[in-house]
C-alpha cells in the first residue's frame, strides 16, 4: 500500500495518564501529565515535560520532590479535572484522600493503585518547558493490586492517553511477553 503524507504535529504513541503531586503554597496540588518516560534503570530515573507555567512545577522546583500517582479508570473524571484546572485558581487539595510516605512532604493519592515518591535530580529549561528528571525513591501499592507479589496491570486498570484522538483508553488484553516472543525467530 502506498504511504500518503499526514499531519506531522501528531504524537501517535499512547502515554500513561498520571497525576503529579507536589506541595505548592503549603498545600497539596495535583496535575494531569502525559509526557512521562523512564530514562534510566540504575539509578531509577524518570523524565517528564512540564510547561513552565504549571503551578505544580513551581512546587516541584521549590520542594525538590514530588509524586507520580497512577490512577485506575474509575478516577478518569478527577484525572481530567486536574488537567483542565490550575492550582493557581482552584484548590485541588481536597479532591483526593492524600497520604504521605517516607519523604514526609510528598503528597500522594490514596485512591490511586500505585504511587511513587521522587526527588528532583535535574531540571532542564528548554523553550517553554521544564524537563524534570526525577529519581524514584519509594513506591507504594496495596495487596489487592498484586498477583504473586507483582503489580498486576489488570487489577490496576490504568489509563493511557492518545493524541489523536485526545482521549483516555483502558488497556486491552496483553498480546505477547516482551523479551520473549521474538525468540521464535531465532529458531
Ligand atoms: C490528558 C492531559 C495530559 C496533559 N499532559 C501534560 C503534560 O505532559 N505536561 C504539561 O505541562 N501539562 C500537561 N497537561 C496540562 C496540565 O495538566 C494542566 O495545565 C493543569 O491545569 C496544570 O495544573 P497546575 O497548574 O495546577 O499544575 C495535560 C492535560 C491533560 C488533560
Coordinates of C-alpha atoms and ligand atoms in Angstrom, one line a residue:
X1 CA 0.0 0.0 0.0
X2 CA 1.3 3.5 -0.9
X3 CA 2.2 5.8 2.0
X4 CA 0.5 9.3 2.0
X5 CA 1.8 12.3 3.9
X6 CA -0.2 13.1 7.1
X7 CA 0.0 15.8 9.9
X8 CA 3.4 15.6 11.4
X9 CA 2.3 17.5 14.5
X10 CA 0.6 14.5 16.0
X11 CA 2.1 12.1 18.6
X12 CA 0.6 8.7 17.9
X13 CA 2.2 7.0 20.9
X14 CA 0.0 6.3 23.9
X15 CA 1.3 7.7 27.1
X16 CA 0.5 6.7 30.7
X17 CA -2.1 9.1 32.2
X18 CA -0.7 10.0 35.6
X19 CA -1.2 12.6 38.3
X20 CA 1.8 14.5 39.5
X21 CA 1.7 15.8 43.1
X22 CA 3.6 18.4 45.0
X23 CA 3.2 20.8 47.8
X24 CA 2.6 24.3 46.5
X25 CA 2.0 27.3 48.7
X26 CA 1.7 24.9 51.7
X27 CA -0.9 22.6 50.3
X28 CA -1.1 19.5 48.0
X29 CA -1.7 20.1 44.3
X30 CA -2.1 17.6 41.5
X31 CA -1.8 17.9 37.7
X32 CA -2.6 15.6 34.9
X33 CA 0.6 14.6 32.9
X34 CA 1.1 12.5 29.8
X35 CA 4.7 13.3 28.9
X36 CA 6.5 10.9 31.1
X37 CA 9.1 8.3 30.4
X38 CA 11.7 6.2 32.1
X39 CA 15.3 7.2 31.1
X40 CA 17.5 5.1 33.4
X41 CA 17.2 1.8 35.4
X42 CA 20.1 2.2 37.8
X43 CA 19.6 4.7 39.3
X44 CA 15.9 4.6 38.6
X45 CA 15.2 7.9 36.7
X46 CA 12.1 9.2 35.0
X47 CA 11.8 12.3 32.8
X48 CA 8.7 14.5 32.5
X49 CA 8.0 17.5 30.4
X50 CA 6.0 20.3 32.0
X51 CA 5.1 23.6 30.5
X52 CA 7.0 26.2 32.6
X53 CA 3.7 27.9 33.8
X54 CA 2.4 24.9 35.7
X55 CA 1.6 25.6 39.3
X56 CA 2.7 22.0 40.2
X57 CA 6.1 22.7 38.6
X58 CA 6.7 25.6 40.9
X59 CA 6.1 23.3 43.9
X60 CA 8.5 20.7 42.4
X61 CA 11.2 23.3 42.0
X62 CA 10.8 24.7 45.5
X63 CA 10.4 21.4 47.3
X64 CA 12.9 19.3 45.2
X65 CA 10.5 16.4 45.5
X66 CA 7.2 15.2 44.1
X67 CA 4.9 12.2 43.5
X68 CA 3.6 10.3 40.5
X69 CA 0.3 8.6 41.0
X70 CA -1.2 6.0 38.6
X71 CA -5.0 6.3 38.6
X72 CA -7.3 3.5 37.7
X73 CA -10.0 4.0 35.1
X74 CA -12.5 4.8 37.9
X75 CA -10.7 8.1 38.6
X76 CA -11.0 9.4 35.0
X77 CA -13.2 12.4 35.9
X78 CA -10.8 13.7 38.6
X79 CA -7.8 12.9 36.4
X80 CA -9.2 15.1 33.6
X81 CA -10.3 17.8 36.0
X82 CA -6.6 18.0 37.2
X83 CA -5.7 18.6 33.6
X84 CA -8.1 21.5 32.9
X85 CA -7.9 23.4 36.2
X86 CA -4.8 25.0 37.7
X87 CA -4.0 25.3 41.4
X88 CA -3.3 28.9 40.7
X89 CA -7.1 29.5 40.5
X90 CA -8.7 26.3 42.1
X91 CA -8.0 24.5 45.3
X92 CA -7.3 20.9 44.3
X93 CA -6.0 19.9 47.8
X94 CA -9.3 18.3 48.9
X95 CA -10.0 16.4 45.7
X96 CA -8.3 13.2 46.9
X97 CA -7.6 11.4 50.1
X98 CA -3.9 12.5 50.5
X99 CA -1.3 10.4 52.3
X100 CA 2.4 10.9 52.9
X101 CA 5.3 8.3 52.8
X102 CA 8.9 8.2 53.7
X103 CA 9.8 11.5 52.1
X104 CA 7.3 13.0 54.5
X105 CA 6.2 16.1 52.4
X106 CA 5.3 14.5 49.1
X107 CA 1.5 14.3 48.7
X108 CA 0.2 11.0 47.3
X109 CA -3.3 9.9 46.3
X110 CA -4.7 7.0 48.4
X111 CA -7.3 6.2 45.7
X112 CA -4.5 5.5 43.1
X113 CA -3.4 1.9 42.9
X114 CA 0.3 2.8 42.6
X115 CA 2.1 5.9 43.9
X116 CA 5.8 6.9 43.6
X117 CA 7.9 9.3 45.6
X118 CA 10.7 11.0 43.6
X119 CA 13.4 13.6 44.3
X120 CA 14.5 16.1 41.7
X121 CA 17.7 15.0 40.0
X122 CA 17.9 17.8 37.4
X123 CA 15.7 20.4 35.7
X124 CA 16.5 21.3 32.1
X125 CA 14.9 24.5 30.8
X126 CA 14.1 24.2 27.2
X127 CA 11.8 26.5 25.1
X128 CA 8.6 26.9 27.2
X129 CA 9.3 23.6 29.0
X130 CA 10.8 22.3 32.2
X131 CA 12.2 18.9 31.6
X132 CA 12.2 17.4 35.1
X133 CA 14.3 14.4 35.8
X134 CA 13.3 12.7 38.9
X135 CA 14.9 9.8 40.8
X136 CA 12.4 7.3 42.1
X137 CA 12.9 6.7 45.8
X138 CA 9.9 4.8 47.0
X139 CA 6.8 3.0 45.5
X140 CA 3.5 2.2 47.3
X141 CA 0.6 -0.1 46.4
X142 CA -1.8 -2.5 48.0
X143 CA -2.1 -6.3 48.2
X144 CA -5.3 -6.2 46.1
X145 CA -3.3 -4.8 43.1
X146 CA -0.7 -7.6 43.2
X147 CA -0.5 -11.1 41.9
X148 CA 2.3 -13.3 43.3
X149 CA 3.8 -10.1 44.8
X150 CA 4.0 -8.3 41.5
X151 CA 1.8 -5.4 40.2
X152 CA -1.0 -6.8 38.1
X153 CA -2.0 -4.5 35.2
X154 CA -5.5 -6.0 35.0
X155 CA -6.1 -5.2 38.7
X156 CA -4.7 -1.7 38.4
X157 CA -6.7 -1.0 35.3
X158 CA -4.6 2.1 34.5
X159 CA -5.3 4.5 31.6
X160 CA -3.3 5.6 28.6
X161 CA -3.7 8.8 26.7
X162 CA -3.6 9.3 22.9
X163 CA -3.4 12.3 20.7
X164 CA -5.2 11.9 18.2
X165 CA -7.8 11.4 19.3
X166 CA -7.3 13.3 22.6
X167 CA -8.8 10.5 24.7
X168 CA -8.2 8.2 27.6
X169 CA -8.2 4.4 27.0
X170 CA -8.1 1.4 29.2
X171 CA -5.6 -1.3 28.3
X172 CA -6.9 -4.2 26.4
X173 CA -5.6 -7.8 26.5
X174 CA -1.9 -8.4 26.7
X175 CA -0.6 -9.6 23.3
X176 CA 2.7 -11.3 24.0
X177 CA 5.6 -11.4 26.5
X178 CA 8.3 -8.9 25.8
X179 CA 12.0 -10.0 25.5
X180 CA 10.5 -13.4 24.8
X181 CA 8.1 -13.7 21.9
X182 CA 10.8 -12.6 19.4
X183 CA 12.9 -15.6 20.2
X184 CA 10.6 -17.6 18.0
X185 CA 12.5 -16.1 15.0
X186 CA 15.9 -17.2 16.5
X187 CA 15.0 -20.8 15.8
Ligands
LIG1 C1 -4.6 14.5 29.1 C2 -3.8 15.6 29.6 C3 -2.4 15.5 29.6 C4 -1.6 16.5 30.0 N1 -0.2 16.4 30.0 C5 0.6 17.4 30.3 C6 2.0 17.3 30.3 O1 2.5 16.2 29.9 N2 2.7 18.4 30.6 C7 2.2 19.6 31.0 O2 2.9 20.5 31.3 N3 0.8 19.7 31.1 C8 0.0 18.7 30.8 N4 -1.3 18.8 30.8 C9 -1.9 20.1 31.2 C10 -1.9 20.3 32.8 O3 -2.4 19.1 33.4 C11 -2.9 21.5 33.1 O4 -2.3 22.7 32.5 C12 -3.1 21.7 34.6 O5 -4.1 22.7 34.7 C13 -1.9 22.1 35.4 O6 -2.3 22.2 36.7 P1 -1.5 23.1 37.8 O7 -1.3 24.5 37.1 O8 -2.3 23.0 39.0 O9 -0.1 22.5 38.0 C14 -2.2 17.7 30.4 C15 -3.6 17.9 30.5 C16 -4.4 16.8 30.1 C17 -5.9 16.9 30.1

